[in-house]
């Protein structure tokens, strides 16, 4: 049993410089009404009625028509996610006033609209923002040819976004509470156009049934060694294999993989936000964007649904008593979008509230300790600008007239709401990204190491976000890792197999035999894997074309490398520190508590950091992995 594999005939295809969905636009509205009152009461209905989103959307559509199509020949309009098939309004009819929209309709929370309360208001010249309202809308251009769900309006997105952002001040004067607009960014196991993980997963040929990661700073600490993440919730937002594949892998592994059994039995899997059909639909509207690099560093599209399962296994191994919940927000190509990610984060946010709007009862996570693992990133400012998006909505010298960076702001407002949730202790652990990998580029000097991508880059401005960079098993900065920043931590993510050391044979993708290379993984994490086949190690053309291959055994253990897999080591450590923090009554931030556990001489040197190539010292959390139990060949797989 295995998932359908993509054809491999064109593995060196263009990986598409795609950074947003071609059928959606995001608009962030604002309200000066707090979502939560100081005494914990929910203001949602009052807030939505005052905002009146249907009226707001009508005014925005009229503005777009006036700006982009004054003769109404080919009008552009936005529709709520569940209203995309409704006919366009008659332009000859007079626009309704705000009071003419039905009151029941005005207080409705539409699909694709998410509310986040801010502890401290954001003050702009045009508004005071107490609640951030993130709305995702279908972008429709008339006349619709065929079905509106099949429209590709990728080229129209920059025009719509830039037009709206230039009109923010004027629209607010007319009563339209728009803060800014943005594309519905894609997100992935790391940056979509750069590819991640930095190498494909590969099977482990071993009779070990219990690979275990030790974190010395915790496991050798007199108090923390007993802390295993009790009463701490850990969310993993990622790609996930279907339950049937996990169950099949457990059965195939038999007694050769205790961790896989434990994950299936104890971890909660939520597929409600990204079903298989939704994943395919996202492929359609993301130009089939994918992530992945072969062992030579060349991009190729491969199925990576086990990305999140591998991460869940690492957390379960290190923080064995934590309550782990995986939410699928990335499709099988390890790509998602901001609408799905925002929906997942809002779902968590509402469960943290004293009154959950979905249940009208106290949130099950109210007052709890929570970790959110984000082994994913969104596009960079450079990518957005090179694609025609103007990321600033304000002129230099007028900071309160708008926002300097819409890409940053959209994520920042959401994660700030989560990090500051009342009476809870929420820590977000995010991968810095693998964009330091320069194998594709012919360079005469070392590549500069990029700084962390979003959302990890927000760790410098939000205390409860921890960015994670990858280090090697010897503690050096991994060649591919971004610099996690001054509020980051380095953790073991492994190092790429080195052709110059004979770890990749033949050493170049142009060499004879590179279509079936022999690869030795000397520095890679080992974790759980459910699929019965693995993607090819090389994207080099072959005849016949390379195919997904079966491993030497079905033990369900795999090698994998990248910042994505360093991140759950820190997430698990954070879960254990959160338990310890609650037991001791400490008021320190988790980052400071964790950093204080790291010896002064245990640092990592991040070399060649942009923009000037400087070397910056940072914290490093040690981790080692060893086999705790082996099975004999006669009993393996029973």
Coordinates of C-alpha atoms in Angstrom, one line a residue:
X1 CA 0.0 0.0 0.0
X2 CA 1.4 3.4 -1.0
X3 CA 0.2 6.8 -2.0
X4 CA 0.0 7.6 -5.7
X5 CA 3.4 8.8 -6.9
X6 CA 3.9 11.6 -9.4
X7 CA 5.4 10.7 -12.7
X8 CA 9.2 10.9 -12.7
X9 CA 9.7 11.5 -16.4
X10 CA 10.4 15.2 -15.9
X11 CA 12.1 15.4 -12.6
X12 CA 14.2 18.4 -13.5
X13 CA 11.2 20.5 -14.3
X14 CA 11.0 24.1 -13.4
X15 CA 9.8 24.3 -9.8
X16 CA 7.7 27.3 -10.5
X17 CA 8.4 30.6 -8.8
X18 CA 5.0 30.6 -7.2
X19 CA 4.5 32.5 -4.0
X20 CA 0.7 32.8 -3.8
X21 CA -2.6 31.1 -4.7
X22 CA -4.0 32.2 -8.0
X23 CA -7.6 32.4 -6.9
X24 CA -7.6 34.3 -3.6
X25 CA -6.6 37.6 -1.9
X26 CA -6.3 38.2 1.8
X27 CA -7.7 41.4 3.4
X28 CA -7.0 42.3 7.0
X29 CA -9.7 44.4 8.5
X30 CA -9.6 46.2 11.8
X31 CA -11.9 46.9 14.7
X32 CA -11.5 49.1 17.8
X33 CA -13.7 46.7 19.7
X34 CA -11.8 44.2 21.8
X35 CA -12.6 40.6 20.9
X36 CA -12.3 39.7 24.6
X37 CA -13.3 42.1 27.3
X38 CA -11.1 42.6 30.4
X39 CA -13.4 40.3 32.4
X40 CA -13.2 37.6 29.8
X41 CA -16.4 38.1 27.9
X42 CA -16.6 37.5 24.2
X43 CA -17.4 40.4 22.0
X44 CA -17.6 38.6 18.7
X45 CA -21.2 39.3 17.7
X46 CA -21.1 42.9 18.6
X47 CA -17.8 43.3 16.7
X48 CA -19.0 41.6 13.6
X49 CA -22.2 43.6 13.6
X50 CA -20.3 46.8 13.9
X51 CA -17.9 45.8 11.2
X52 CA -20.6 44.5 8.8
X53 CA -18.4 42.5 6.5
X54 CA -20.9 42.1 3.6
X55 CA -21.2 45.9 3.3
X56 CA -17.4 46.2 3.6
X57 CA -16.9 43.8 0.8
X58 CA -19.4 45.6 -1.4
X59 CA -17.6 48.9 -0.9
X60 CA -14.3 47.2 -1.7
X61 CA -15.7 45.7 -4.9
X62 CA -17.1 49.0 -6.0
X63 CA -13.7 50.6 -5.3
X64 CA -11.9 48.0 -7.4
X65 CA -14.4 48.5 -10.2
X66 CA -13.9 52.2 -10.1
X67 CA -10.1 51.9 -10.2
X68 CA -9.6 49.0 -12.5
X69 CA -12.7 48.8 -14.7
X70 CA -14.6 52.1 -14.7
X71 CA -16.5 51.1 -17.8
X72 CA -17.6 47.8 -16.2
X73 CA -16.5 45.8 -19.2
X74 CA -14.6 43.1 -17.3
X75 CA -15.2 43.8 -13.6
X76 CA -13.0 42.3 -10.9
X77 CA -14.7 41.3 -7.7
X78 CA -14.0 39.5 -4.4
X79 CA -16.4 37.0 -2.9
X80 CA -16.5 35.2 0.4
X81 CA -15.0 31.7 0.1
X82 CA -18.5 30.1 0.1
X83 CA -20.0 32.7 -2.2
X84 CA -17.8 32.5 -5.3
X85 CA -20.5 31.1 -7.5
X86 CA -23.0 33.9 -6.8
X87 CA -23.6 36.3 -9.8
X88 CA -21.8 39.6 -9.8
X89 CA -24.0 42.5 -8.6
X90 CA -25.7 44.7 -11.2
X91 CA -23.5 47.8 -11.6
X92 CA -26.6 49.8 -12.7
X93 CA -28.1 49.5 -9.2
X94 CA -27.3 52.0 -6.5
X95 CA -25.0 50.8 -3.8
X96 CA -26.7 49.9 -0.5
X97 CA -25.9 51.9 2.6
X98 CA -24.4 50.3 5.6
X99 CA -27.8 50.1 7.3
X100 CA -29.4 48.3 4.4
X101 CA -27.5 45.1 4.9
X102 CA -29.5 42.6 6.9
X103 CA -28.5 42.7 10.6
X104 CA -28.4 38.9 10.8
X105 CA -26.1 38.8 7.8
X106 CA -23.9 41.5 9.2
X107 CA -23.0 39.5 12.3
X108 CA -22.3 36.3 10.5
X109 CA -18.8 34.9 10.6
X110 CA -18.2 33.9 7.0
X111 CA -16.0 31.0 5.9
X112 CA -12.4 32.2 5.5
X113 CA -12.7 35.0 8.1
X114 CA -10.7 34.7 11.4
X115 CA -10.6 37.0 14.4
X116 CA -7.6 37.6 16.6
X117 CA -7.7 39.9 19.7
X118 CA -4.7 42.0 20.4
X119 CA -3.6 42.6 24.0
X120 CA -2.2 46.0 23.1
X121 CA -3.9 48.0 20.4
X122 CA -2.0 49.0 17.2
X123 CA -2.4 52.7 16.6
X124 CA -2.4 54.0 13.0
X125 CA -3.5 57.4 11.6
X126 CA -6.5 55.8 10.1
X127 CA -7.5 53.5 13.0
X128 CA -6.9 52.0 16.4
X129 CA -6.7 48.2 15.9
X130 CA -7.9 46.2 18.9
X131 CA -9.0 43.2 16.9
X132 CA -7.4 41.9 13.7
X133 CA -9.8 40.4 11.3
X134 CA -8.1 38.2 8.6
X135 CA -10.4 37.5 5.7
X136 CA -9.6 35.4 2.6
X137 CA -11.7 36.0 -0.5
X138 CA -12.0 34.5 -4.0
X139 CA -10.7 36.7 -6.7
X140 CA -13.1 36.6 -9.7
X141 CA -12.8 38.3 -13.1
X142 CA -15.9 38.7 -15.2
X143 CA -17.0 37.3 -17.5
X144 CA -16.3 33.9 -16.0
X145 CA -15.4 31.3 -18.6
X146 CA -16.5 27.9 -17.4
X147 CA -16.6 27.4 -13.6
X148 CA -15.5 30.2 -11.3
X149 CA -13.6 27.7 -9.1
X150 CA -11.3 27.0 -12.0
X151 CA -10.1 30.6 -12.7
X152 CA -6.4 31.3 -12.6
X153 CA -6.0 35.0 -11.8
X154 CA -2.4 34.8 -10.7
X155 CA -1.3 37.8 -12.8
X156 CA -4.2 39.9 -11.4
X157 CA -3.2 39.4 -7.8
X158 CA -0.5 42.1 -7.6
X159 CA -2.8 44.7 -9.3
X160 CA -5.6 44.1 -6.8
X161 CA -3.4 44.0 -3.8
X162 CA -1.4 47.1 -4.7
X163 CA -4.6 49.0 -5.7
X164 CA -6.2 48.2 -2.3
X165 CA -3.2 49.1 -0.3
X166 CA -2.8 52.5 -2.1
X167 CA -6.4 53.2 -1.2
X168 CA -6.3 52.3 2.5
X169 CA -6.5 55.8 3.8
X170 CA -9.3 56.9 1.5
X171 CA -11.3 53.7 2.0
X172 CA -11.1 54.2 5.8
X173 CA -12.5 57.7 5.4
X174 CA -15.5 56.1 3.7
X175 CA -16.0 53.7 6.5
X176 CA -14.2 50.7 5.1
X177 CA -12.1 49.2 7.9
X178 CA -9.3 47.8 5.8
X179 CA -5.8 47.7 7.3
X180 CA -4.0 46.2 4.3
X181 CA -4.4 43.5 1.6
X182 CA -2.0 40.8 0.6
X183 CA -1.8 37.7 -1.6
X184 CA -2.8 34.4 0.0
X185 CA 0.8 33.4 0.4
X186 CA 1.9 29.8 0.0
X187 CA 3.8 28.2 2.8
X188 CA 5.8 25.0 2.9
X189 CA 8.2 22.6 4.6
X190 CA 10.4 25.5 3.7
X191 CA 10.5 28.2 1.1
X192 CA 8.6 27.1 -2.0
X193 CA 11.0 28.3 -4.6
X194 CA 14.1 27.2 -2.9
X195 CA 13.1 23.6 -1.9
X196 CA 13.1 21.8 1.4
X197 CA 14.0 19.5 2.9
X198 CA 17.5 19.8 1.7
X199 CA 17.7 16.1 0.9
X200 CA 15.2 13.4 0.4
X201 CA 14.3 10.9 3.1
X202 CA 16.2 7.7 2.9
X203 CA 15.6 4.3 4.6
X204 CA 17.7 3.1 7.5
X205 CA 19.0 -0.4 7.1
X206 CA 19.4 -1.5 10.7
X207 CA 17.9 -4.0 13.2
X208 CA 17.4 -1.2 15.8
X209 CA 13.8 -1.0 17.1
X210 CA 14.3 2.0 19.4
X211 CA 16.3 5.0 18.2
X212 CA 16.3 7.5 21.0
X213 CA 17.4 11.2 21.1
X214 CA 18.9 12.4 24.3
X215 CA 19.1 16.1 25.2
X216 CA 21.9 16.3 27.8
X217 CA 20.8 19.7 29.2
X218 CA 17.5 18.2 30.2
X219 CA 18.2 14.5 30.6
X220 CA 21.2 15.1 32.9
X221 CA 19.5 18.0 34.9
X222 CA 18.6 17.0 38.5
X223 CA 15.0 18.2 38.1
X224 CA 14.3 18.4 34.4
X225 CA 15.3 14.8 33.8
X226 CA 11.9 13.8 35.4
X227 CA 10.0 16.3 33.4
X228 CA 8.5 14.6 30.3
X229 CA 6.0 17.2 29.1
X230 CA 3.1 16.3 31.4
X231 CA 0.1 18.5 31.0
X232 CA 1.6 20.3 28.0
X233 CA -0.1 20.5 24.7
X234 CA 2.1 20.3 21.6
X235 CA 0.7 21.2 18.2
X236 CA 2.4 20.2 15.0
X237 CA 1.1 22.1 11.9
X238 CA 2.5 20.2 8.9
X239 CA 1.9 17.6 6.2
X240 CA 0.6 14.2 7.3
X241 CA 0.1 10.8 5.8
X242 CA -3.4 9.4 5.8
X243 CA -4.3 7.3 8.9
X244 CA -4.5 4.1 6.8
X245 CA -0.9 4.6 5.7
X246 CA 0.2 5.0 9.3
X247 CA -1.7 2.0 10.4
X248 CA -0.2 0.0 7.5
X249 CA 3.3 1.1 8.5
X250 CA 2.7 0.0 12.1
X251 CA 1.6 -3.4 10.9
X252 CA 4.5 -3.8 8.5
X253 CA 7.1 -2.7 11.2
X254 CA 5.9 -5.2 13.7
X255 CA 8.4 -5.1 16.7
X256 CA 11.0 -3.1 14.8
X257 CA 9.7 0.3 15.5
X258 CA 8.3 1.0 19.0
X259 CA 8.1 4.8 18.4
X260 CA 5.9 4.4 15.4
X261 CA 3.5 2.3 17.5
X262 CA 3.6 4.9 20.3
X263 CA 2.8 7.8 17.9
X264 CA -0.2 6.0 16.4
X265 CA -1.6 5.1 19.8
X266 CA -1.0 8.5 21.6
X267 CA -1.0 11.3 19.0
X268 CA -4.2 13.0 17.8
X269 CA -4.3 13.6 14.0
X270 CA -6.6 16.3 12.6
X271 CA -7.3 16.3 8.8
X272 CA -10.3 18.6 8.8
X273 CA -8.5 21.6 7.3
X274 CA -6.6 19.9 4.5
X275 CA -8.3 16.8 3.2
X276 CA -6.8 14.9 0.3
X277 CA -9.3 16.6 -2.1
X278 CA -8.4 20.0 -0.7
X279 CA -4.7 19.2 -1.1
X280 CA -5.2 18.5 -4.8
X281 CA -7.3 21.6 -5.2
X282 CA -4.4 23.6 -3.7
X283 CA -2.1 22.0 -6.2
X284 CA -4.4 23.3 -9.0
X285 CA -4.3 26.9 -7.7
X286 CA -0.6 26.9 -6.8
X287 CA 0.7 25.9 -10.1
X288 CA 1.5 22.5 -8.6
X289 CA 4.2 24.1 -6.4
X290 CA 6.4 21.6 -4.6
X291 CA 9.4 21.4 -2.4
X292 CA 12.3 19.1 -2.4
X293 CA 16.0 18.7 -3.3
X294 CA 17.9 15.7 -4.4
X295 CA 21.3 14.7 -2.9
X296 CA 23.0 17.0 -5.5
X297 CA 21.0 20.0 -4.4
X298 CA 18.8 20.1 -7.5
X299 CA 15.1 20.9 -7.1
X300 CA 12.5 18.3 -7.9
X301 CA 8.9 17.7 -6.9
X302 CA 8.4 14.8 -4.5
X303 CA 5.7 13.6 -2.2
X304 CA 6.6 14.3 1.4
X305 CA 3.5 13.6 3.5
X306 CA 5.7 12.0 6.2
X307 CA 7.3 15.3 7.0
X308 CA 5.0 16.0 9.9
X309 CA 4.9 12.4 11.1
X310 CA 8.7 12.4 11.4
X311 CA 8.4 15.6 13.5
X312 CA 5.7 14.1 15.7
X313 CA 7.9 11.1 16.4
X314 CA 10.8 13.3 17.5
X315 CA 8.6 15.2 19.9
X316 CA 7.1 12.0 21.3
X317 CA 10.6 10.5 21.8
X318 CA 12.0 13.5 23.7
X319 CA 8.8 14.6 25.6
X320 CA 7.1 11.3 25.9
X321 CA 4.2 12.5 28.2
X322 CA 3.2 15.6 26.2
X323 CA -0.2 15.7 24.6
X324 CA 0.6 15.9 20.9
X325 CA -1.9 17.0 18.3
X326 CA -1.0 17.1 14.6
X327 CA -3.1 19.3 12.3
X328 CA -2.6 18.9 8.5
X329 CA -2.0 22.3 6.9
X330 CA 0.3 21.2 4.1
X331 CA -0.6 18.9 1.2
X332 CA 1.4 15.8 0.1
X333 CA 3.9 18.1 -1.8
X334 CA 4.5 19.7 1.6
X335 CA 2.9 23.0 0.4
X336 CA 0.1 24.9 2.1
X337 CA -1.4 28.4 2.1
X338 CA -2.0 31.2 4.6
X339 CA -5.7 30.6 4.6
X340 CA -5.3 27.1 5.9
X341 CA -2.5 28.0 8.3
X342 CA -4.6 30.9 9.6
X343 CA -7.6 28.6 10.1
X344 CA -5.4 26.2 12.1
X345 CA -3.9 29.0 14.3
X346 CA -7.4 30.5 14.8
X347 CA -8.7 27.1 15.9
X348 CA -5.9 26.9 18.5
X349 CA -6.5 30.5 19.5
X350 CA -10.2 30.0 20.2
X351 CA -9.4 26.9 22.4
X352 CA -7.2 29.2 24.5
X353 CA -10.0 31.6 25.2
X354 CA -12.0 31.7 28.4
X355 CA -15.1 31.3 26.2
X356 CA -14.5 29.4 23.0
X357 CA -16.7 30.9 20.2
X358 CA -17.2 27.5 18.6
X359 CA -18.6 25.8 21.7
X360 CA -19.7 28.8 23.9
X361 CA -17.9 27.0 26.7
X362 CA -14.5 27.5 28.4
X363 CA -11.7 26.7 25.9
X364 CA -10.1 23.3 26.7
X365 CA -6.7 25.0 26.5
X366 CA -7.6 28.0 28.7
X367 CA -4.8 28.6 31.2
X368 CA -2.8 25.7 29.8
X369 CA 0.8 25.4 28.6
X370 CA 1.0 25.1 24.8
X371 CA 3.7 24.6 22.2
X372 CA 3.2 25.2 18.5
X373 CA 5.7 23.6 16.2
X374 CA 6.0 25.4 12.8
X375 CA 8.5 23.6 10.6
X376 CA 7.4 25.8 7.7
X377 CA 8.1 29.2 6.2
X378 CA 6.5 31.7 3.9
X379 CA 8.0 33.7 1.0
X380 CA 10.5 36.5 1.5
X381 CA 10.1 40.2 0.8
X382 CA 12.5 39.9 -2.1
X383 CA 10.3 37.2 -3.7
X384 CA 7.2 39.3 -3.1
X385 CA 8.7 42.4 -4.6
X386 CA 10.2 40.6 -7.6
X387 CA 6.7 39.3 -8.3
X388 CA 5.2 42.8 -8.4
X389 CA 3.9 43.1 -4.8
X390 CA 4.6 46.4 -3.0
X391 CA 5.2 45.2 0.5
X392 CA 5.0 48.7 2.2
X393 CA 1.7 50.5 2.4
X394 CA 3.2 53.7 3.8
X395 CA 5.7 56.3 2.6
X396 CA 9.1 56.6 4.3
X397 CA 8.8 58.9 7.3
X398 CA 5.1 58.2 7.8
X399 CA 5.1 55.0 9.9
X400 CA 1.6 55.5 11.3
X401 CA 0.0 55.9 7.9
X402 CA 0.3 52.2 7.1
X403 CA 2.6 49.2 7.4
X404 CA 6.2 48.8 6.4
X405 CA 5.8 45.1 5.5
X406 CA 2.5 43.4 4.8
X407 CA 4.2 40.0 4.5
X408 CA 5.5 40.3 8.1
X409 CA 2.5 42.1 9.5
X410 CA -0.1 39.5 8.6
X411 CA 1.8 36.7 10.4
X412 CA 2.9 39.0 13.3
X413 CA -0.6 40.0 14.3
X414 CA -1.8 36.4 14.4
X415 CA 1.2 35.0 16.4
X416 CA 1.2 37.9 18.8
X417 CA -2.4 37.1 19.7
X418 CA -1.5 33.5 20.4
X419 CA 1.7 34.3 22.3
X420 CA -0.2 36.8 24.5
X421 CA -3.3 34.6 25.2
X422 CA -4.7 35.4 28.6
X423 CA -3.7 33.1 31.5
X424 CA -1.9 30.7 29.1
X425 CA 1.7 30.0 28.4
X426 CA 2.0 29.7 24.6
X427 CA 5.4 29.2 22.9
X428 CA 5.8 29.1 19.1
X429 CA 8.9 27.2 17.8
X430 CA 9.6 27.8 14.2
X431 CA 12.3 26.6 11.7
X432 CA 14.6 29.3 10.4
X433 CA 14.8 27.8 7.0
X434 CA 17.3 26.0 4.7
X435 CA 18.0 28.8 2.3
X436 CA 21.7 28.7 3.1
X437 CA 22.1 25.8 0.8
X438 CA 24.1 27.0 -2.2
X439 CA 24.7 23.7 -4.0
X440 CA 22.8 24.8 -7.1
X441 CA 25.0 27.9 -7.5
X442 CA 28.5 28.1 -8.9
X443 CA 30.3 30.4 -6.5
X444 CA 33.9 31.3 -6.1
X445 CA 33.4 32.3 -2.5
X446 CA 31.2 31.0 0.3
X447 CA 27.6 31.9 0.1
X448 CA 26.3 34.4 2.7
X449 CA 24.1 32.8 5.3
X450 CA 20.5 34.2 5.1
X451 CA 18.7 35.3 8.2
X452 CA 15.6 33.5 9.4
X453 CA 12.5 33.5 7.2
X454 CA 9.0 34.2 8.5
X455 CA 7.5 33.2 10.8
X456 CA 10.8 32.3 12.6
X457 CA 12.1 35.9 11.9
X458 CA 9.4 37.2 14.3
X459 CA 11.3 35.8 17.3
X460 CA 13.2 39.1 17.5
X461 CA 10.0 41.0 18.2
X462 CA 7.8 38.4 20.1
X463 CA 9.3 36.9 23.2
X464 CA 7.4 33.6 23.0
X465 CA 8.6 32.8 19.5
X466 CA 11.8 30.7 19.3
X467 CA 13.6 30.4 16.0
X468 CA 15.6 27.2 15.3
X469 CA 18.6 26.9 13.1
X470 CA 20.3 23.6 12.3
X471 CA 23.7 22.4 13.6
X472 CA 25.7 19.3 12.8
X473 CA 26.3 16.4 15.2
X474 CA 29.6 18.1 16.2
X475 CA 27.9 21.4 17.0
X476 CA 28.9 23.4 14.0
X477 CA 26.4 25.5 12.0
X478 CA 24.9 23.4 9.3
X479 CA 26.0 24.6 5.8
X480 CA 22.4 25.0 4.6
X481 CA 20.8 26.6 7.7
X482 CA 19.6 30.2 8.0
X483 CA 20.8 32.2 10.9
X484 CA 18.0 31.9 13.5
X485 CA 18.6 35.4 15.0
X486 CA 19.5 36.8 18.4
X487 CA 16.4 35.1 19.9
X488 CA 17.1 31.7 18.4
X489 CA 18.6 28.4 19.2
X490 CA 20.7 25.9 17.2
X491 CA 19.7 22.3 17.4
X492 CA 20.8 19.1 15.6
X493 CA 19.4 19.0 12.1
X494 CA 22.2 17.0 10.5
X495 CA 24.6 17.9 7.6
X496 CA 24.4 17.2 3.9
X497 CA 26.3 14.2 2.6
X498 CA 29.6 15.5 1.2
X499 CA 30.6 14.3 -2.3
X500 CA 34.2 15.3 -1.6
X501 CA 34.4 12.8 1.3
X502 CA 32.9 10.0 -0.8
X503 CA 29.5 10.2 0.8
X504 CA 27.8 10.8 -2.6
X505 CA 29.1 8.6 -5.5
X506 CA 29.4 9.8 -8.2
X507 CA 30.1 13.3 -6.8
X508 CA 28.4 15.4 -9.5
X509 CA 24.9 15.3 -11.0
X510 CA 26.5 15.4 -14.5
X511 CA 28.6 12.3 -13.9
X512 CA 27.8 8.9 -15.3
X513 CA 25.7 7.0 -12.8
X514 CA 24.3 10.1 -11.0
X515 CA 20.8 8.8 -11.8
X516 CA 21.3 6.1 -9.2
X517 CA 23.9 7.5 -6.7
X518 CA 25.2 5.6 -3.7
X519 CA 24.7 7.8 -0.6
X520 CA 26.1 7.5 2.9
X521 CA 24.3 9.4 5.6
X522 CA 26.9 10.1 8.4
X523 CA 25.1 13.0 10.0
X524 CA 21.3 12.7 9.8
X525 CA 18.5 12.4 12.2
X526 CA 16.6 9.0 12.3
X527 CA 12.9 9.1 12.7
X528 CA 9.6 7.4 11.8
X529 CA 8.3 7.1 8.2
X530 CA 5.1 5.4 7.0
X531 CA 5.3 5.1 3.3
X532 CA 6.3 1.8 1.8
X533 CA 8.4 3.6 -0.9
X534 CA 10.9 6.4 -0.9
X535 CA 11.5 9.2 -3.5
X536 CA 14.6 8.8 -5.7
X537 CA 17.8 10.2 -4.4
X538 CA 18.6 12.0 -7.7
X539 CA 16.7 14.1 -10.1
X540 CA 19.2 13.3 -12.9
X541 CA 17.6 12.0 -16.1
X542 CA 17.7 8.3 -16.6
X543 CA 16.3 5.8 -19.0
X544 CA 14.0 4.4 -17.9
X545 CA 13.1 7.3 -15.6
X546 CA 13.9 7.1 -11.9
X547 CA 11.1 5.7 -9.7
X548 CA 10.1 5.7 -6.1
X549 CA 11.9 2.6 -4.6
X550 CA 11.2 0.1 -1.9
X551 CA 13.6 0.0 1.1
X552 CA 15.5 -3.0 2.3
X553 CA 13.1 -3.4 5.2
X554 CA 9.7 -2.1 6.4
X555 CA 10.9 -1.0 9.8
X556 CA 9.6 2.5 9.3
X557 CA 12.9 4.3 10.2
X558 CA 14.3 7.0 7.9
X559 CA 17.2 9.4 7.7
X560 CA 16.2 13.1 7.2
X561 CA 18.1 16.4 7.3
X562 CA 17.0 20.0 7.7
X563 CA 15.9 22.8 10.0
X564 CA 12.5 21.3 9.9
X565 CA 13.8 18.4 12.0
X566 CA 15.9 20.5 14.3
X567 CA 12.8 22.4 15.3
X568 CA 10.9 19.5 17.1
X569 CA 14.0 18.9 19.3
X570 CA 13.5 22.4 20.6
X571 CA 9.7 22.0 20.7
X572 CA 10.0 18.9 22.9
X573 CA 12.6 20.7 25.1
X574 CA 10.2 23.6 25.5
X575 CA 7.4 21.3 26.5
X576 CA 9.5 19.8 29.3
X577 CA 10.7 23.3 30.4
X578 CA 7.0 24.5 30.5
X579 CA 6.1 21.6 32.8
X580 CA 9.1 22.5 35.0
X581 CA 8.2 26.2 34.9
X582 CA 4.7 25.6 36.1
X583 CA 5.9 23.3 38.9
X584 CA 8.5 25.8 40.1
X585 CA 6.3 28.9 39.7
X586 CA 8.9 30.7 37.6
X587 CA 7.9 33.9 35.9
X588 CA 10.9 33.8 33.4
X589 CA 10.2 33.3 29.7
X590 CA 10.7 29.8 28.4
X591 CA 13.5 31.0 26.1
X592 CA 15.5 32.5 29.0
X593 CA 15.0 29.3 31.1
X594 CA 16.1 27.2 28.2
X595 CA 19.1 29.5 27.4
X596 CA 20.2 29.4 31.0
X597 CA 20.5 25.6 30.9
X598 CA 23.1 25.9 28.1
X599 CA 26.7 26.1 29.4
X600 CA 28.6 29.2 28.5
X601 CA 31.1 27.3 26.4
X602 CA 28.4 25.6 24.4
X603 CA 27.8 28.0 21.5
X604 CA 27.5 27.8 17.8
X605 CA 29.3 30.2 15.4
X606 CA 27.0 31.3 12.6
X607 CA 29.5 32.4 9.9
X608 CA 29.0 34.6 6.8
X609 CA 25.7 36.1 8.0
X610 CA 24.1 38.6 5.7
X611 CA 24.5 41.4 4.9
X612 CA 28.2 41.8 5.8
X613 CA 29.4 38.2 6.2
X614 CA 29.9 38.6 10.0
X615 CA 30.1 35.7 12.4
X616 CA 27.5 35.7 15.2
X617 CA 27.6 33.5 18.2
X618 CA 24.4 31.8 19.4
X619 CA 23.0 29.2 21.8
X620 CA 23.2 25.6 20.9
X621 CA 21.1 22.8 22.5
X622 CA 22.9 19.5 22.4
X623 CA 21.3 16.3 21.1
X624 CA 22.6 12.9 20.4
X625 CA 20.9 9.8 19.1
X626 CA 21.6 6.1 19.9
X627 CA 20.0 2.7 19.6
X628 CA 18.4 1.5 22.9
X629 CA 17.2 -1.9 21.6
X630 CA 17.9 -4.2 18.7
X631 CA 15.9 -7.1 17.4
X632 CA 17.2 -10.3 15.9
X633 CA 16.7 -11.0 12.2
X634 CA 14.5 -14.0 13.1
X635 CA 12.0 -11.8 15.0
X636 CA 12.1 -8.5 13.1
X637 CA 8.8 -7.6 11.5
X638 CA 6.8 -10.1 13.6

